[in-house]
Amino acid sequence: DVKVTQSSRYLVKRTGEKVFLECVQDMDHENMFWYRQDPGLGLRLIYFSYDVKMKEKGDIPEGYSVSREKKERFSLILESASTNQTSMYLCASSLAGIMNTEAFFGQGTRLTVV
Amino acid sequence: GESVGLHLPTLSVQEGDNSIINCAYSNSASDYFIWYKQESGKGPQFIIDIRSNMDKRQGQRVTVLLNKTVKHLSLQIAATQPGDSAVYFCAESFFSNDYKLSFGAGTTVTVRA
């Protein structure tokens, strides 16, 4: 069974802290994604990566960075957490190829910044 | 930029009835569409997908219809069950956008017993 695992289900952090959200997939997928999910806004893409050490900005990259040192792991970093980054964060992965394919999601990390 | 949207944020359905969830998209270049289901406390799960060279695809109790003329996508759920209560998202992508999926805001489906 395919699996995308996010390291934490719930996190509470203070304003100004550096926050790391970790995601691991066991499907040998090339593509990995970080989304945030807010009520009424759906899922918005923060960053994605189509290969090790490669990264591309999504629609809302400000205040975030990412790291992909190994194929199976994609980390989202909040350099200095702010209250407007309180959200549900979802990691996903998918196969690369000439045809678009479905993305598999982790269970999500609900981050609260106080 | 262009976006994917759902017609209604909520839908209440009687158990046993059929459900229809609608989605409008504005990017005529989109060639791949997915429906996801997200239950409370979980990440989105794949339901069914369809490519732009098709106008209908059926799965187990679900059917996706694609009307490219009016840029409309719908998900039909037959004989809705309590376990179908969830938020449903449509998503689109197209060949030249690096496999990124763009999501709508979601429709919350509640099944009445």
Coordinates of C-alpha atoms in Angstrom, one line a residue:
Chain A
D1 CA 0.0 0.0 0.0
V2 CA 1.4 3.4 -1.0
K3 CA 2.3 5.7 1.8
V4 CA 3.1 9.3 2.4
T5 CA 3.9 10.0 6.0
Q6 CA 4.1 13.4 7.7
S7 CA 6.1 13.5 10.9
S8 CA 3.6 15.3 13.1
R9 CA -0.2 15.4 13.2
Y10 CA -0.3 18.5 15.4
L11 CA 2.2 21.2 16.2
V12 CA 2.1 24.3 18.3
K13 CA 4.9 26.8 17.8
R14 CA 5.6 30.3 18.9
T15 CA 5.9 33.4 16.6
G16 CA 9.4 33.7 15.3
E17 CA 10.4 30.1 15.8
K18 CA 12.0 28.1 12.9
V19 CA 9.7 25.2 12.1
F20 CA 10.4 22.0 10.2
L21 CA 7.7 19.9 8.7
E22 CA 8.9 16.5 7.4
C23 CA 7.4 14.3 4.8
V24 CA 8.5 10.8 3.6
Q25 CA 7.1 8.7 0.8
D26 CA 7.9 5.0 0.1
M27 CA 6.7 4.9 -3.5
D28 CA 10.0 6.0 -5.2
H29 CA 8.1 9.0 -6.6
E30 CA 10.0 11.8 -8.3
N31 CA 7.6 14.6 -7.6
M32 CA 6.8 15.9 -4.1
F33 CA 4.6 18.8 -3.1
W34 CA 3.7 20.9 -0.1
Y35 CA 0.2 22.4 0.1
R36 CA -1.5 24.4 2.8
Q37 CA -5.3 24.0 3.3
D38 CA -7.4 26.8 4.7
P39 CA -11.2 27.0 4.9
G40 CA -12.9 28.3 1.8
L41 CA -9.5 28.4 -0.1
G42 CA -9.0 24.7 -0.9
L43 CA -5.4 23.5 -1.3
R44 CA -2.8 26.0 -2.3
L45 CA 0.6 24.9 -3.6
I46 CA 3.6 26.3 -1.6
Y47 CA 6.6 24.5 -3.2
F48 CA 7.2 21.4 -5.2
S49 CA 10.2 19.3 -6.2
Y50 CA 10.6 17.1 -9.3
D51 CA 13.9 15.6 -8.3
V52 CA 16.5 15.4 -5.5
K53 CA 17.9 18.9 -4.8
M54 CA 15.5 20.5 -7.2
K55 CA 12.7 22.8 -6.1
E56 CA 10.2 25.1 -7.7
K57 CA 8.0 27.8 -6.1
G58 CA 4.3 27.2 -6.1
D59 CA 1.6 29.8 -5.8
I60 CA 2.3 31.0 -2.2
P61 CA 6.0 30.5 -1.4
E62 CA 6.6 33.6 0.7
G63 CA 7.7 32.8 4.2
Y64 CA 8.6 29.2 3.4
S65 CA 11.5 27.2 2.1
V66 CA 12.0 23.6 1.3
S67 CA 14.7 20.9 1.2
R68 CA 15.0 17.7 -0.8
E69 CA 18.3 16.0 0.0
K70 CA 16.9 12.5 -0.6
K71 CA 14.3 11.2 -3.0
E72 CA 12.0 10.0 -0.4
R73 CA 12.1 13.0 1.9
F74 CA 10.8 16.6 1.4
S75 CA 10.9 19.1 4.2
L76 CA 9.0 22.3 4.5
I77 CA 10.7 25.1 6.6
L78 CA 9.1 28.1 8.1
E79 CA 12.1 30.4 8.7
S80 CA 10.3 32.6 11.2
A81 CA 6.8 31.4 12.0
S82 CA 4.0 33.9 12.0
T83 CA 0.4 33.6 13.1
N84 CA -0.9 33.8 9.5
Q85 CA 0.9 30.5 8.9
T86 CA -1.5 28.7 11.2
S87 CA -2.9 26.2 8.8
M88 CA -3.2 22.5 7.8
Y89 CA -0.2 21.5 5.8
L90 CA -0.4 18.6 3.4
C91 CA 2.5 16.8 1.7
A92 CA 1.9 14.8 -1.5
S93 CA 3.9 12.8 -4.1
S94 CA 3.4 11.6 -7.6
L95 CA 5.2 9.8 -10.4
A96 CA 7.0 11.8 -13.1
G97 CA 6.3 11.1 -16.7
I98 CA 4.8 12.4 -19.9
M99 CA 1.3 12.0 -18.6
N100 CA 0.0 13.7 -15.5
T101 CA -0.8 11.3 -12.7
E102 CA -2.6 11.4 -9.4
A103 CA -0.9 12.7 -6.3
F104 CA -0.9 10.7 -3.0
F105 CA -1.3 12.7 0.2
G106 CA -0.1 12.4 3.7
Q107 CA -2.5 12.8 6.6
G108 CA -1.7 16.4 7.2
T109 CA 0.0 18.5 9.9
R110 CA -2.1 21.0 11.7
L111 CA 0.2 23.8 12.7
T112 CA -0.8 26.5 15.2
V113 CA 1.4 29.5 15.6
V114 CA 0.8 31.4 18.8
Chain B
G1 CA -4.4 33.3 -12.6
E2 CA -7.0 30.8 -13.6
S3 CA -8.5 28.6 -11.0
V4 CA -10.7 25.6 -10.4
G5 CA -13.9 26.2 -8.5
L6 CA -16.8 24.3 -7.2
H7 CA -20.3 25.5 -7.6
L8 CA -21.6 24.9 -4.0
P9 CA -19.6 24.8 -0.8
T10 CA -22.1 22.4 0.9
L11 CA -24.4 19.6 -0.2
S12 CA -26.9 17.7 2.0
V13 CA -28.0 14.4 0.6
Q14 CA -30.5 11.7 1.8
E15 CA -28.9 8.3 2.3
G16 CA -29.6 6.2 -0.7
D17 CA -30.1 9.1 -3.1
N18 CA -27.6 10.0 -5.8
S19 CA -25.2 12.9 -5.3
I20 CA -23.9 15.3 -7.9
I21 CA -21.0 17.5 -7.1
N22 CA -20.1 20.1 -9.7
C23 CA -16.9 21.9 -10.6
A24 CA -16.1 24.6 -13.1
Y25 CA -12.6 25.2 -14.4
S26 CA -11.4 28.1 -16.5
N27 CA -8.1 26.9 -18.0
S28 CA -9.0 25.5 -21.4
A29 CA -5.5 24.0 -21.6
S30 CA -6.2 21.6 -18.7
D31 CA -6.0 18.0 -19.8
Y32 CA -6.2 16.0 -16.6
F33 CA -8.7 16.2 -13.8
I34 CA -9.0 14.4 -10.5
W35 CA -11.6 14.1 -7.8
Y36 CA -10.4 13.7 -4.2
K37 CA -12.3 12.9 -1.1
Q38 CA -11.1 14.2 2.3
E39 CA -12.6 12.7 5.5
S40 CA -12.3 14.5 8.7
G41 CA -8.7 14.4 10.1
K42 CA -7.3 12.7 7.0
G43 CA -5.5 13.8 3.9
P44 CA -7.2 13.8 0.5
Q45 CA -7.7 10.4 -1.1
F46 CA -8.0 9.8 -4.8
I47 CA -11.5 8.9 -6.1
I48 CA -11.3 9.0 -9.8
D49 CA -9.6 10.8 -12.7
I50 CA -10.3 11.6 -16.3
R51 CA -8.3 12.9 -19.2
S52 CA -9.4 15.5 -21.6
N53 CA -9.8 12.9 -24.5
M54 CA -12.7 11.4 -22.6
D55 CA -16.1 12.8 -21.5
K56 CA -17.1 10.1 -19.0
R57 CA -15.4 7.6 -16.7
Q58 CA -17.0 5.2 -14.3
G59 CA -15.6 3.7 -11.1
Q60 CA -17.2 1.8 -8.3
R61 CA -20.4 3.8 -7.5
V62 CA -18.8 7.0 -8.9
T63 CA -18.9 8.6 -12.4
V64 CA -17.0 11.6 -13.5
L65 CA -18.4 13.6 -16.4
L66 CA -16.3 16.2 -18.3
N67 CA -17.8 18.8 -20.6
K68 CA -14.9 20.7 -22.2
T69 CA -17.3 23.0 -24.2
V70 CA -18.4 24.7 -21.0
K71 CA -15.4 23.7 -18.9
H72 CA -17.4 21.7 -16.4
L73 CA -16.6 18.7 -14.4
S74 CA -19.0 16.7 -12.2
L75 CA -18.8 13.8 -9.8
Q76 CA -21.8 11.6 -9.4
I77 CA -22.1 9.2 -6.4
A78 CA -24.7 6.5 -6.7
A79 CA -26.7 5.4 -3.7
T80 CA -25.0 7.7 -1.3
Q81 CA -23.9 6.2 2.0
P82 CA -23.0 7.7 5.4
G83 CA -19.4 6.9 4.7
D84 CA -19.6 9.3 1.7
S85 CA -19.8 12.3 4.1
A86 CA -16.6 14.2 3.4
V87 CA -15.2 17.2 1.6
Y88 CA -14.8 16.7 -2.1
F89 CA -12.2 18.5 -4.2
C90 CA -11.7 18.7 -7.9
A91 CA -8.3 19.3 -9.2
E92 CA -6.8 20.1 -12.7
S93 CA -3.5 20.0 -14.3
F94 CA -2.1 20.4 -17.8
F95 CA 0.9 19.0 -19.7
S96 CA 3.1 22.1 -19.5
N97 CA 2.6 23.0 -15.9
D98 CA 5.1 20.6 -14.3
Y99 CA 2.4 18.2 -13.1
K100 CA 1.1 20.7 -10.5
L101 CA -2.5 20.2 -9.5
S102 CA -4.7 23.2 -8.9
F103 CA -7.5 22.6 -6.5
G104 CA -11.0 24.1 -6.0
A105 CA -12.2 25.2 -2.6
G106 CA -14.1 22.0 -1.9
T107 CA -17.7 20.9 -1.4
T108 CA -18.7 19.5 2.0
V109 CA -21.2 16.6 1.5
T110 CA -23.3 15.6 4.5
V111 CA -25.4 12.4 4.2
R112 CA -28.7 12.4 6.2
A113 CA -29.8 9.1 7.6

